Amino acid sequence: MMALKKSGDGAPPDSGIREKVSAFFELSGDAKITIIGNGEFIVENYKGITEYGSDLIKINAGKLSICFCGKNMEIKTLTQELLYVTGRVCSVTFEQR
Amino acid sequence: MFIANIINYIRGYLIISAEGCFLERFINICARRGILLRDVKRTGSERITAKISVRAFMRIRSIAFKTRTRVRVLARRGVMFWLKRYKSRRFALIALIFAAALFWYATSHVMGIDITGCEKTNPDEIMSGIAEFGVKLGSPLSGIDTDELRNRIMIKYDGIAWAGINVRGSRVYIDIRERLAAAEKIDKDTPCNIVAAKSGEIIEIDAREGQSMVNIGDGVEDGDLLVSGVMDSSSRGARLVHAFGEVYAKTQYEKSTEVALEYDVREDTGKVKNRYTVSIMGLKIPLYISRSAPFEYYDESVSKNEYRPPFEALPSVFVTKDSYKEQTSVKTSRSEDEAVDYGVQKLRELLNSELPEGAEVIGTEQEHFMLANGNILVSVKYECRENIAKQVLIDKVDLLSYDVTDNN
């Protein structure tokens, strides 16, 4: 039987002290994605847009590259912290950079 | 989002198109520099459209240069641009504001009052009456309580049995139902007398209840007792009854008039002058300058037309037309017979219009004689047969001399 090791709040069990501290203070560098149905999604804490089209939006989210495939996608709001997109989302793909 | 859109519309924004090979880079730099782009749409392989604020647009020049993107303004939207457009057209703007104010006033204030169903009551009297309750041309519609107004009208005017108040658009419609005058009738169980309603000579008595106090051929004055409601007999004693029946009398109606042998006849010359007055919301605007009569002799006729705009919120425009027909005065003379015929005809028409209902003309008399001033005095007398019976309650003073029992 495997014993469970208690780690910092929200941090993976095998993460280092840096990740544990950032997780404790909720300072994670990962992007936060909110998908509402398949009609809209919000990406917070992203780095930039690498590809933009009505069928495909590729977002640089630091360690990951997130690819949204869909139809008639349109950026409703774009700020440094937040990206709000509407349209019909078919799939979301994560790629390790 | 909706509120944000309204704020953006008030502040004004631009719809831009950006063309270039590095559009993603252009978007990223804009985001990094705090330039808010909204509704970014891909409209071509190397083209996007977006909405941007006017202030932010000034800051994208360097980004466009850096990313080799060609930015063009497609449209300007918002209140700011709209106002700018009218900046050079101040009078148009003033007219627009005035029209908006007029529209507000016309839709929130009373623009017309229509009173229908008035036969005996004067509509102007009701109009001034409701003005006391705060309902008049120009008063706010929000202050009208139709139920309260209806109650007040019915309390103030005794002759009104029912009033319907409707407010449609900016117009107040008042529908009046007048009270029908109930005939003064004495209940058949109540003892009463019959008296003469008019002076005359009795020609027929048909007393179905009560004791007749007059005989055929008697002359009676207005108010004389004809049939008594107090029946006094030696066998049953005095008792009170409801006297009823008909008493026909010969009555007379006479009229006289003075007819001149020489008189003026007015003849139209054919010249007509019209004067128009426009009135709106009680404000009268005469469309003429001279206020004196246009001719020495004239016949004046007034006609008033109401012009209602198709939109109920707007007030009616009344156009009053005063028509003056020029006339000349021609001296004419007539013979004595012509003067008498004229006088008799005029008097007959007058008497016929004044005769009471049910009066039957049984004889006519006419006479004329010359006056000192040269005029003819014509008189016409009608002799009629009519029912002069009028029921009245028995005066208690009359009963003092009787020891009566009330049979009813």
Short mmCIF file of C-alpha atoms in Angstrom, two decimals:
data_model
loop_
_atom_site.label_atom_id
_atom_site.label_comp_id
_atom_site.label_asym_id
_atom_site.label_seq_id
_atom_site.Cartn_x
_atom_site.Cartn_y
_atom_site.Cartn_z
CA MET A 1 0.00 0.00 0.00
CA MET A 2 1.33 3.37 -1.00
CA ALA A 3 1.48 6.05 1.71
CA LEU A 4 0.27 9.47 0.74
CA LYS A 5 2.70 12.31 1.27
CA LYS A 6 1.17 15.60 2.23
CA SER A 7 2.54 18.49 0.20
CA GLY A 8 1.81 22.30 -0.03
CA ASP A 9 -1.78 23.39 -0.84
CA GLY A 10 -2.57 22.76 -4.48
CA ALA A 11 1.06 21.89 -5.43
CA PRO A 12 1.87 18.52 -7.06
CA PRO A 13 3.36 15.97 -4.60
CA ASP A 14 6.71 15.88 -6.38
CA SER A 15 7.06 19.67 -6.82
CA GLY A 16 9.91 21.75 -5.45
CA ILE A 17 9.90 24.46 -2.81
CA ARG A 18 9.44 27.19 -5.46
CA GLU A 19 6.24 25.65 -6.76
CA LYS A 20 5.01 24.99 -3.21
CA VAL A 21 5.48 28.64 -2.20
CA SER A 22 3.87 29.99 -5.35
CA ALA A 23 0.97 27.57 -4.93
CA PHE A 24 0.55 28.63 -1.28
CA PHE A 25 0.34 32.32 -2.23
CA GLU A 26 -1.67 31.51 -5.35
CA LEU A 27 1.07 32.94 -7.52
CA SER A 28 1.12 30.10 -10.01
CA GLY A 29 2.53 31.09 -13.38
CA ASP A 30 0.14 28.77 -15.22
CA ALA A 31 -2.63 30.17 -17.34
CA LYS A 32 -6.19 29.93 -16.02
CA ILE A 33 -8.72 28.80 -18.59
CA THR A 34 -12.45 29.16 -18.11
CA ILE A 35 -14.69 27.57 -20.75
CA ILE A 36 -18.41 28.40 -20.64
CA GLY A 37 -20.28 25.73 -22.62
CA ASN A 38 -18.66 25.63 -26.00
CA GLY A 39 -19.63 29.20 -26.86
CA GLU A 40 -17.01 31.24 -25.04
CA PHE A 41 -13.78 30.93 -23.11
CA ILE A 42 -11.57 33.17 -21.04
CA VAL A 43 -7.83 32.76 -20.71
CA GLU A 44 -6.12 34.61 -17.89
CA ASN A 45 -2.41 34.96 -17.21
CA TYR A 46 -1.37 34.18 -20.77
CA LYS A 47 1.80 35.33 -22.44
CA GLY A 48 0.58 36.10 -25.91
CA ILE A 49 -1.21 34.97 -29.02
CA THR A 50 0.89 32.91 -31.42
CA GLU A 51 -1.74 32.27 -34.03
CA TYR A 52 -5.11 33.88 -34.60
CA GLY A 53 -7.83 32.88 -37.04
CA SER A 54 -11.55 32.37 -36.97
CA ASP A 55 -11.04 28.59 -36.85
CA LEU A 56 -7.94 28.39 -34.69
CA ILE A 57 -6.49 30.36 -31.83
CA LYS A 58 -3.13 29.32 -30.43
CA ILE A 59 -2.10 30.86 -27.13
CA ASN A 60 1.31 30.96 -25.52
CA ALA A 61 0.75 30.16 -21.85
CA GLY A 62 4.34 29.84 -20.66
CA LYS A 63 5.22 26.16 -20.37
CA LEU A 64 2.20 25.21 -22.42
CA SER A 65 0.84 26.10 -25.77
CA ILE A 66 -2.97 25.96 -25.82
CA CYS A 67 -4.73 25.48 -29.09
CA PHE A 68 -8.47 26.20 -29.44
CA CYS A 69 -10.09 24.82 -32.56
CA GLY A 70 -13.60 25.89 -33.55
CA LYS A 71 -15.64 28.05 -35.83
CA ASN A 72 -16.34 31.79 -36.07
CA MET A 73 -14.11 32.57 -33.15
CA GLU A 74 -13.74 36.22 -32.33
CA ILE A 75 -11.69 38.01 -29.69
CA LYS A 76 -14.20 40.09 -27.74
CA THR A 77 -11.75 41.63 -25.30
CA LEU A 78 -8.00 41.59 -25.26
CA THR A 79 -5.93 42.96 -22.41
CA GLN A 80 -2.54 42.05 -21.00
CA GLU A 81 -4.09 39.79 -18.36
CA LEU A 82 -7.20 38.50 -20.03
CA LEU A 83 -8.35 37.14 -23.34
CA TYR A 84 -12.07 36.69 -23.86
CA VAL A 85 -13.14 34.79 -26.97
CA THR A 86 -16.59 33.91 -28.29
CA GLY A 87 -17.47 31.41 -31.01
CA ARG A 88 -18.05 27.70 -31.32
CA VAL A 89 -15.21 25.79 -29.68
CA CYS A 90 -14.73 22.20 -30.94
CA SER A 91 -11.52 21.12 -29.19
CA VAL A 92 -8.79 22.30 -26.86
CA THR A 93 -5.29 20.92 -27.20
CA PHE A 94 -2.36 21.40 -24.84
CA GLU A 95 1.19 21.16 -26.11
CA GLN A 96 4.31 21.16 -23.95
CA ARG A 97 6.71 23.83 -25.14
CA MET B 1 -20.83 43.95 -21.22
CA PHE B 2 -23.95 45.89 -22.12
CA ILE B 3 -23.02 48.77 -19.82
CA ALA B 4 -19.45 48.70 -21.16
CA ASN B 5 -20.84 48.98 -24.69
CA ILE B 6 -22.96 52.00 -23.70
CA ILE B 7 -19.98 53.70 -22.07
CA ASN B 8 -17.86 53.04 -25.16
CA TYR B 9 -20.59 54.43 -27.39
CA ILE B 10 -20.83 57.61 -25.31
CA ARG B 11 -17.06 58.05 -25.28
CA GLY B 12 -16.71 57.22 -28.96
CA TYR B 13 -14.66 54.55 -30.67
CA LEU B 14 -13.13 53.68 -34.02
CA ILE B 15 -13.48 50.59 -36.13
CA ILE B 16 -10.07 49.90 -37.60
CA SER B 17 -8.64 47.39 -40.02
CA ALA B 18 -5.08 46.15 -39.64
CA GLU B 19 -3.28 44.53 -42.57
CA GLY B 20 0.09 42.86 -42.42
CA CYS B 21 2.05 39.65 -42.02
CA PHE B 22 2.57 39.95 -38.27
CA LEU B 23 -0.90 40.56 -36.99
CA GLU B 24 -0.52 38.31 -33.93
CA ARG B 25 2.56 40.32 -32.94
CA PHE B 26 0.59 43.52 -33.44
CA ILE B 27 -2.19 42.21 -31.17
CA ASN B 28 0.28 41.04 -28.52
CA ILE B 29 2.13 44.36 -28.38
CA CYS B 30 -1.15 46.23 -28.15
CA ALA B 31 -2.19 44.03 -25.22
CA ARG B 32 1.19 44.44 -23.52
CA ARG B 33 1.08 48.23 -23.84
CA GLY B 34 -2.40 48.38 -22.33
CA ILE B 35 -4.20 49.20 -25.57
CA LEU B 36 -7.63 47.65 -25.34
CA LEU B 37 -8.83 45.98 -28.52
CA ARG B 38 -12.42 44.79 -28.73
CA ASP B 39 -14.31 42.57 -31.17
CA VAL B 40 -11.19 41.47 -33.01
CA LYS B 41 -12.31 39.61 -36.16
CA ARG B 42 -10.24 37.89 -38.78
CA THR B 43 -11.57 39.18 -42.10
CA GLY B 44 -8.83 37.90 -44.35
CA SER B 45 -5.60 35.92 -44.32
CA GLU B 46 -3.65 39.07 -43.50
CA ARG B 47 -6.37 41.32 -42.27
CA ILE B 48 -8.25 41.85 -39.03
CA THR B 49 -10.82 44.41 -37.87
CA ALA B 50 -11.14 45.65 -34.31
CA LYS B 51 -12.72 48.36 -32.21
CA ILE B 52 -10.44 50.75 -30.39
CA SER B 53 -10.91 53.89 -28.34
CA VAL B 54 -9.92 57.23 -29.85
CA ARG B 55 -7.23 57.82 -27.24
CA ALA B 56 -5.70 54.36 -27.73
CA PHE B 57 -5.65 54.83 -31.48
CA MET B 58 -3.07 57.60 -31.08
CA ARG B 59 -0.73 55.10 -29.44
CA ILE B 60 -0.77 52.35 -32.06
CA ARG B 61 1.22 54.26 -34.67
CA SER B 62 4.57 53.04 -33.31
CA ILE B 63 3.26 49.48 -32.96
CA ALA B 64 2.00 49.51 -36.52
CA PHE B 65 5.38 50.79 -37.69
CA LYS B 66 7.22 48.19 -35.67
CA THR B 67 5.13 45.26 -36.92
CA ARG B 68 4.83 46.61 -40.44
CA THR B 69 1.08 46.70 -40.20
CA ARG B 70 -1.10 49.07 -42.14
CA VAL B 71 -3.87 50.47 -39.95
CA ARG B 72 -6.87 52.22 -41.43
CA VAL B 73 -9.94 53.72 -39.82
CA LEU B 74 -13.07 52.16 -41.28
CA ALA B 75 -15.69 54.00 -39.24
CA ARG B 76 -16.17 56.39 -36.37
CA ARG B 77 -18.89 55.58 -33.90
CA GLY B 78 -20.30 57.12 -30.76
CA VAL B 79 -21.94 60.22 -29.35
CA MET B 80 -18.71 62.22 -29.51
CA PHE B 81 -18.54 61.97 -33.32
CA TRP B 82 -22.23 62.51 -33.61
CA LEU B 83 -21.97 65.76 -31.65
CA LYS B 84 -18.93 66.78 -33.66
CA ARG B 85 -20.92 66.40 -36.84
CA TYR B 86 -23.47 68.89 -35.52
CA LYS B 87 -20.87 71.29 -34.12
CA SER B 88 -20.92 73.36 -37.28
CA ARG B 89 -24.71 73.09 -37.52
CA ARG B 90 -25.65 74.82 -34.32
CA PHE B 91 -29.14 75.72 -35.41
CA ALA B 92 -29.83 72.14 -36.41
CA LEU B 93 -28.72 71.07 -32.95
CA ILE B 94 -30.88 73.74 -31.31
CA ALA B 95 -33.82 72.61 -33.44
CA LEU B 96 -33.18 69.02 -32.44
CA ILE B 97 -33.12 69.92 -28.76
CA PHE B 98 -36.25 72.02 -29.20
CA ALA B 99 -37.99 69.15 -31.02
CA ALA B 100 -37.01 66.75 -28.25
CA ALA B 101 -38.33 69.18 -25.62
CA LEU B 102 -41.55 69.64 -27.60
CA PHE B 103 -41.95 65.90 -27.96
CA TRP B 104 -41.49 65.45 -24.23
CA TYR B 105 -43.98 68.22 -23.47
CA ALA B 106 -46.54 66.93 -25.97
CA THR B 107 -46.39 63.38 -24.70
CA SER B 108 -46.53 64.18 -21.01
CA HIS B 109 -49.09 67.02 -20.92
CA VAL B 110 -52.75 67.40 -21.81
CA MET B 111 -52.99 68.42 -25.47
CA GLY B 112 -56.74 68.26 -25.89
CA ILE B 113 -59.97 67.76 -23.97
CA ASP B 114 -62.97 66.28 -25.79
CA ILE B 115 -66.32 66.51 -24.07
CA THR B 116 -69.19 64.57 -25.62
CA GLY B 117 -72.78 63.88 -24.65
CA CYS B 118 -73.64 67.41 -23.46
CA GLU B 119 -77.15 68.46 -24.40
CA LYS B 120 -78.30 70.65 -21.55
CA THR B 121 -74.99 71.25 -19.85
CA ASN B 122 -72.60 73.69 -21.48
CA PRO B 123 -69.29 71.95 -22.36
CA ASP B 124 -67.41 75.19 -21.62
CA GLU B 125 -68.83 75.12 -18.10
CA ILE B 126 -67.51 71.59 -17.60
CA MET B 127 -64.20 72.63 -19.13
CA SER B 128 -63.81 75.46 -16.61
CA GLY B 129 -65.03 73.15 -13.83
CA ILE B 130 -62.39 70.50 -14.49
CA ALA B 131 -59.77 73.25 -14.75
CA GLU B 132 -60.43 73.87 -11.05
CA PHE B 133 -59.47 70.23 -10.43
CA GLY B 134 -56.21 70.74 -12.30
CA VAL B 135 -57.20 69.27 -15.67
CA LYS B 136 -56.72 71.80 -18.43
CA LEU B 137 -54.71 72.21 -21.60
CA GLY B 138 -51.03 71.95 -20.74
CA SER B 139 -51.46 70.33 -17.32
CA PRO B 140 -49.33 67.22 -16.65
CA LEU B 141 -50.92 63.90 -17.57
CA SER B 142 -49.33 62.16 -14.61
CA GLY B 143 -51.44 64.20 -12.19
CA ILE B 144 -54.77 63.04 -13.62
CA ASP B 145 -56.67 60.61 -11.45
CA THR B 146 -59.59 59.58 -13.68
CA ASP B 147 -61.65 58.05 -10.86
CA GLU B 148 -61.31 61.13 -8.69
CA LEU B 149 -62.05 63.45 -11.60
CA ARG B 150 -65.19 61.49 -12.49
CA ASN B 151 -66.44 61.63 -8.88
CA ARG B 152 -65.77 65.34 -8.65
CA ILE B 153 -67.63 66.07 -11.90
CA MET B 154 -70.63 64.04 -10.76
CA ILE B 155 -70.66 65.78 -7.37
CA LYS B 156 -70.28 69.28 -8.81
CA TYR B 157 -72.89 69.02 -11.57
CA ASP B 158 -76.31 67.78 -10.49
CA GLY B 159 -77.47 67.38 -14.06
CA ILE B 160 -74.81 64.77 -14.81
CA ALA B 161 -75.78 61.19 -14.06
CA TRP B 162 -72.56 59.53 -15.23
CA ALA B 163 -69.21 60.63 -16.57
CA GLY B 164 -66.61 58.48 -18.29
CA ILE B 165 -63.02 59.73 -18.31
CA ASN B 166 -60.45 58.23 -20.64
CA VAL B 167 -56.92 59.39 -21.21
CA ARG B 168 -55.64 58.27 -24.59
CA GLY B 169 -52.28 59.56 -25.67
CA SER B 170 -52.20 63.18 -24.56
CA ARG B 171 -55.92 63.68 -24.93
CA VAL B 172 -58.60 63.52 -22.25
CA TYR B 173 -61.96 62.20 -23.41
CA ILE B 174 -64.93 63.00 -21.19
CA ASP B 175 -68.19 61.26 -22.02
CA ILE B 176 -71.17 62.75 -20.22
CA ARG B 177 -74.56 61.17 -19.61
CA GLU B 178 -77.05 63.74 -18.42
CA ARG B 179 -79.74 63.07 -15.90
CA LEU B 180 -83.23 62.84 -17.39
CA ALA B 181 -85.61 65.24 -15.67
CA ALA B 182 -88.14 63.13 -13.86
CA ALA B 183 -91.67 64.32 -14.36
CA GLU B 184 -93.16 65.78 -11.24
CA LYS B 185 -95.65 63.12 -10.48
CA ILE B 186 -97.55 62.60 -7.30
CA ASP B 187 -97.84 59.04 -6.13
CA LYS B 188 -101.29 57.60 -6.80
CA ASP B 189 -101.77 56.77 -3.11
CA THR B 190 -101.07 60.35 -2.02
CA PRO B 191 -104.10 62.63 -1.62
CA CYS B 192 -103.99 65.64 -3.91
CA ASN B 193 -106.05 68.38 -5.57
CA ILE B 194 -106.27 69.39 -9.20
CA VAL B 195 -105.69 73.08 -9.88
CA ALA B 196 -105.66 75.19 -13.03
CA ALA B 197 -102.28 75.37 -14.71
CA LYS B 198 -103.49 78.30 -16.86
CA SER B 199 -106.27 80.85 -16.98
CA GLY B 200 -109.18 80.03 -19.25
CA GLU B 201 -112.84 79.12 -19.65
CA ILE B 202 -113.84 75.58 -18.65
CA ILE B 203 -115.31 73.59 -21.55
CA GLU B 204 -115.03 69.98 -20.39
CA ILE B 205 -114.54 68.24 -17.02
CA ASP B 206 -113.58 64.60 -16.72
CA ALA B 207 -112.86 64.12 -12.99
CA ARG B 208 -112.37 60.41 -12.35
CA GLU B 209 -111.59 60.84 -8.66
CA GLY B 210 -112.24 63.82 -6.42
CA GLN B 211 -114.94 66.43 -6.13
CA SER B 212 -115.39 68.86 -9.02
CA MET B 213 -115.34 72.46 -7.83
CA VAL B 214 -116.06 74.21 -11.15
CA ASN B 215 -118.70 74.01 -13.83
CA ILE B 216 -118.56 74.22 -17.62
CA GLY B 217 -118.47 77.86 -18.70
CA ASP B 218 -116.72 79.04 -15.55
CA GLY B 219 -113.70 81.24 -15.97
CA VAL B 220 -110.66 80.20 -13.93
CA GLU B 221 -107.36 81.80 -13.10
CA ASP B 222 -104.01 80.11 -12.86
CA GLY B 223 -103.91 78.18 -9.54
CA ASP B 224 -107.67 77.96 -8.97
CA LEU B 225 -108.95 74.71 -7.48
CA LEU B 226 -110.67 72.60 -10.13
CA VAL B 227 -111.10 69.18 -8.53
CA SER B 228 -110.76 68.80 -4.76
CA GLY B 229 -109.08 65.83 -3.15
CA VAL B 230 -111.20 66.32 -0.03
CA MET B 231 -114.46 64.44 -0.47
CA ASP B 232 -117.07 65.57 1.99
CA SER B 233 -120.35 63.71 2.14
CA SER B 234 -123.04 63.53 4.75
CA SER B 235 -123.02 59.72 4.78
CA ARG B 236 -119.24 59.04 4.93
CA GLY B 237 -117.93 62.32 6.25
CA ALA B 238 -114.79 64.00 4.95
CA ARG B 239 -112.02 61.88 3.45
CA LEU B 240 -108.90 62.51 1.42
CA VAL B 241 -108.52 61.08 -2.09
CA HIS B 242 -106.01 61.24 -4.91
CA ALA B 243 -107.89 63.54 -7.32
CA PHE B 244 -107.19 62.85 -10.97
CA GLY B 245 -108.78 63.51 -14.34
CA GLU B 246 -108.71 66.04 -17.17
CA VAL B 247 -110.16 69.53 -17.21
CA TYR B 248 -110.23 71.15 -20.64
CA ALA B 249 -110.42 74.90 -20.96
CA LYS B 250 -110.49 77.51 -23.68
CA THR B 251 -107.17 79.34 -23.43
CA GLN B 252 -105.80 82.28 -25.36
CA TYR B 253 -102.37 83.09 -26.75
CA GLU B 254 -101.76 86.50 -28.22
CA LYS B 255 -98.80 88.20 -29.90
CA SER B 256 -98.43 91.57 -31.55
CA THR B 257 -95.75 93.28 -33.60
CA GLU B 258 -95.10 96.61 -35.23
CA VAL B 259 -94.49 96.50 -39.01
CA ALA B 260 -92.97 99.51 -40.81
CA LEU B 261 -94.28 100.51 -44.24
CA GLU B 262 -90.87 101.84 -45.24
CA TYR B 263 -87.93 99.66 -44.40
CA ASP B 264 -84.35 98.85 -45.34
CA VAL B 265 -83.51 95.76 -47.33
CA ARG B 266 -79.96 94.37 -47.20
CA GLU B 267 -78.63 93.03 -50.47
CA ASP B 268 -75.37 91.16 -50.98
CA THR B 269 -72.90 92.88 -53.27
CA GLY B 270 -70.90 89.70 -53.80
CA LYS B 271 -67.79 90.96 -52.05
CA VAL B 272 -66.55 88.62 -49.33
CA LYS B 273 -63.67 89.07 -46.91
CA ASN B 274 -62.44 86.20 -44.80
CA ARG B 275 -60.43 86.57 -41.63
CA TYR B 276 -58.68 83.56 -40.18
CA THR B 277 -57.61 82.95 -36.61
CA VAL B 278 -55.47 79.97 -35.69
CA SER B 279 -55.70 78.74 -32.13
CA ILE B 280 -53.57 76.09 -30.55
CA MET B 281 -53.66 75.13 -26.87
CA GLY B 282 -55.86 78.16 -26.16
CA LEU B 283 -53.38 80.54 -27.82
CA LYS B 284 -55.12 82.59 -30.51
CA ILE B 285 -53.06 83.85 -33.42
CA PRO B 286 -55.02 86.21 -35.71
CA LEU B 287 -53.84 86.05 -39.31
CA TYR B 288 -55.03 89.59 -40.05
CA ILE B 289 -53.99 93.08 -39.00
CA SER B 290 -57.03 95.34 -39.16
CA ARG B 291 -59.52 94.79 -36.36
CA SER B 292 -62.22 97.14 -37.63
CA ALA B 293 -65.22 95.92 -39.66
CA PRO B 294 -64.26 95.62 -43.33
CA PHE B 295 -67.58 96.99 -44.70
CA GLU B 296 -70.22 99.47 -43.55
CA TYR B 297 -73.02 96.94 -43.96
CA TYR B 298 -72.14 93.29 -43.76
CA ASP B 299 -73.38 89.85 -42.81
CA GLU B 300 -70.94 87.98 -40.58
CA SER B 301 -70.73 84.21 -40.31
CA VAL B 302 -68.25 82.29 -38.18
CA SER B 303 -67.11 78.74 -38.79
CA LYS B 304 -64.61 76.79 -36.74
CA ASN B 305 -62.69 73.76 -37.97
CA GLU B 306 -60.56 71.43 -35.92
CA TYR B 307 -57.48 69.88 -37.52
CA ARG B 308 -56.21 66.89 -35.59
CA PRO B 309 -52.70 65.66 -36.23
CA PRO B 310 -52.48 61.89 -36.82
CA PHE B 311 -50.34 61.55 -33.73
CA GLU B 312 -52.58 61.82 -30.65
CA ALA B 313 -49.89 63.37 -28.52
CA LEU B 314 -49.94 66.56 -30.55
CA PRO B 315 -52.56 69.25 -29.86
CA SER B 316 -55.40 70.05 -32.24
CA VAL B 317 -55.19 73.16 -34.36
CA PHE B 318 -58.40 75.18 -34.61
CA VAL B 319 -58.94 77.49 -37.54
CA THR B 320 -61.72 80.04 -37.10
CA LYS B 321 -63.00 81.65 -40.27
CA ASP B 322 -64.87 84.96 -39.96
CA SER B 323 -66.62 85.54 -43.22
CA TYR B 324 -67.86 89.09 -43.94
CA LYS B 325 -70.27 89.50 -46.84
CA GLU B 326 -70.65 93.09 -47.99
CA GLN B 327 -74.21 94.31 -48.22
CA THR B 328 -75.94 97.45 -49.37
CA SER B 329 -78.93 99.00 -47.70
CA VAL B 330 -81.85 99.68 -50.08
CA LYS B 331 -84.89 101.71 -48.96
CA THR B 332 -88.08 99.85 -49.86
CA SER B 333 -91.75 100.50 -49.16
CA ARG B 334 -94.79 98.20 -48.96
CA SER B 335 -98.54 98.63 -48.95
CA GLU B 336 -100.66 98.31 -45.81
CA ASP B 337 -101.98 94.88 -46.86
CA GLU B 338 -98.49 93.61 -47.51
CA ALA B 339 -97.38 94.87 -44.12
CA VAL B 340 -100.31 93.12 -42.41
CA ASP B 341 -99.66 89.84 -44.25
CA TYR B 342 -96.01 90.02 -43.32
CA GLY B 343 -96.83 90.73 -39.64
CA VAL B 344 -99.49 87.97 -39.45
CA GLN B 345 -97.19 85.37 -40.98
CA LYS B 346 -94.38 86.29 -38.61
CA LEU B 347 -96.66 86.17 -35.56
CA ARG B 348 -98.22 82.84 -36.57
CA GLU B 349 -94.79 81.27 -36.87
CA LEU B 350 -93.89 82.64 -33.46
CA LEU B 351 -97.12 81.44 -31.81
CA ASN B 352 -96.89 77.98 -33.39
CA SER B 353 -93.40 77.56 -32.00
CA GLU B 354 -94.52 78.58 -28.51
CA LEU B 355 -97.75 76.59 -28.27
CA PRO B 356 -97.65 73.92 -25.52
CA GLU B 357 -97.85 70.25 -26.41
CA GLY B 358 -101.42 69.02 -26.57
CA ALA B 359 -102.95 72.45 -27.20
CA GLU B 360 -105.43 72.37 -30.09
CA VAL B 361 -106.13 75.60 -31.98
CA ILE B 362 -109.88 76.04 -32.24
CA GLY B 363 -110.00 79.62 -33.46
CA THR B 364 -107.84 82.53 -34.57
CA GLU B 365 -108.37 86.27 -34.53
CA GLN B 366 -106.22 88.95 -36.07
CA GLU B 367 -106.44 92.72 -36.05
CA HIS B 368 -104.32 95.65 -37.09
CA PHE B 369 -104.35 99.42 -36.89
CA MET B 370 -102.18 102.30 -37.97
CA LEU B 371 -99.97 103.91 -35.37
CA ALA B 372 -99.14 107.59 -35.13
CA ASN B 373 -95.60 106.98 -36.42
CA GLY B 374 -96.97 105.47 -39.64
CA ASN B 375 -96.29 101.87 -38.72
CA ILE B 376 -98.88 99.12 -38.58
CA LEU B 377 -99.50 97.29 -35.31
CA VAL B 378 -100.53 93.71 -36.10
CA SER B 379 -101.82 91.32 -33.46
CA VAL B 380 -102.79 87.64 -33.72
CA LYS B 381 -104.82 85.77 -31.11
CA TYR B 382 -105.07 81.97 -30.90
CA GLU B 383 -107.95 80.33 -29.05
CA CYS B 384 -106.99 76.82 -27.94
CA ARG B 385 -108.48 73.83 -26.22
CA GLU B 386 -106.13 72.29 -23.74
CA ASN B 387 -105.99 70.28 -20.56
CA ILE B 388 -105.20 72.69 -17.72
CA ALA B 389 -105.37 70.13 -14.90
CA LYS B 390 -102.36 70.10 -12.60
CA GLN B 391 -102.06 67.87 -9.55
CA VAL B 392 -100.85 69.54 -6.34
CA LEU B 393 -100.53 68.23 -2.80
CA ILE B 394 -103.32 69.24 -0.44
CA ASP B 395 -102.41 72.19 1.74
CA LYS B 396 -102.78 71.23 5.40
CA VAL B 397 -104.37 74.62 6.17
CA ASP B 398 -107.33 73.65 3.97
CA LEU B 399 -107.97 70.62 6.12
CA LEU B 400 -108.48 72.58 9.34
CA SER B 401 -112.15 73.12 8.56
CA TYR B 402 -112.75 69.37 7.98
CA ASP B 403 -112.75 66.39 10.26
CA VAL B 404 -111.07 64.10 7.77
CA THR B 405 -110.03 60.47 7.63
CA ASP B 406 -107.34 59.39 5.24
CA ASN B 407 -108.71 56.49 3.20
CA ASN B 408 -105.34 55.76 1.65
#
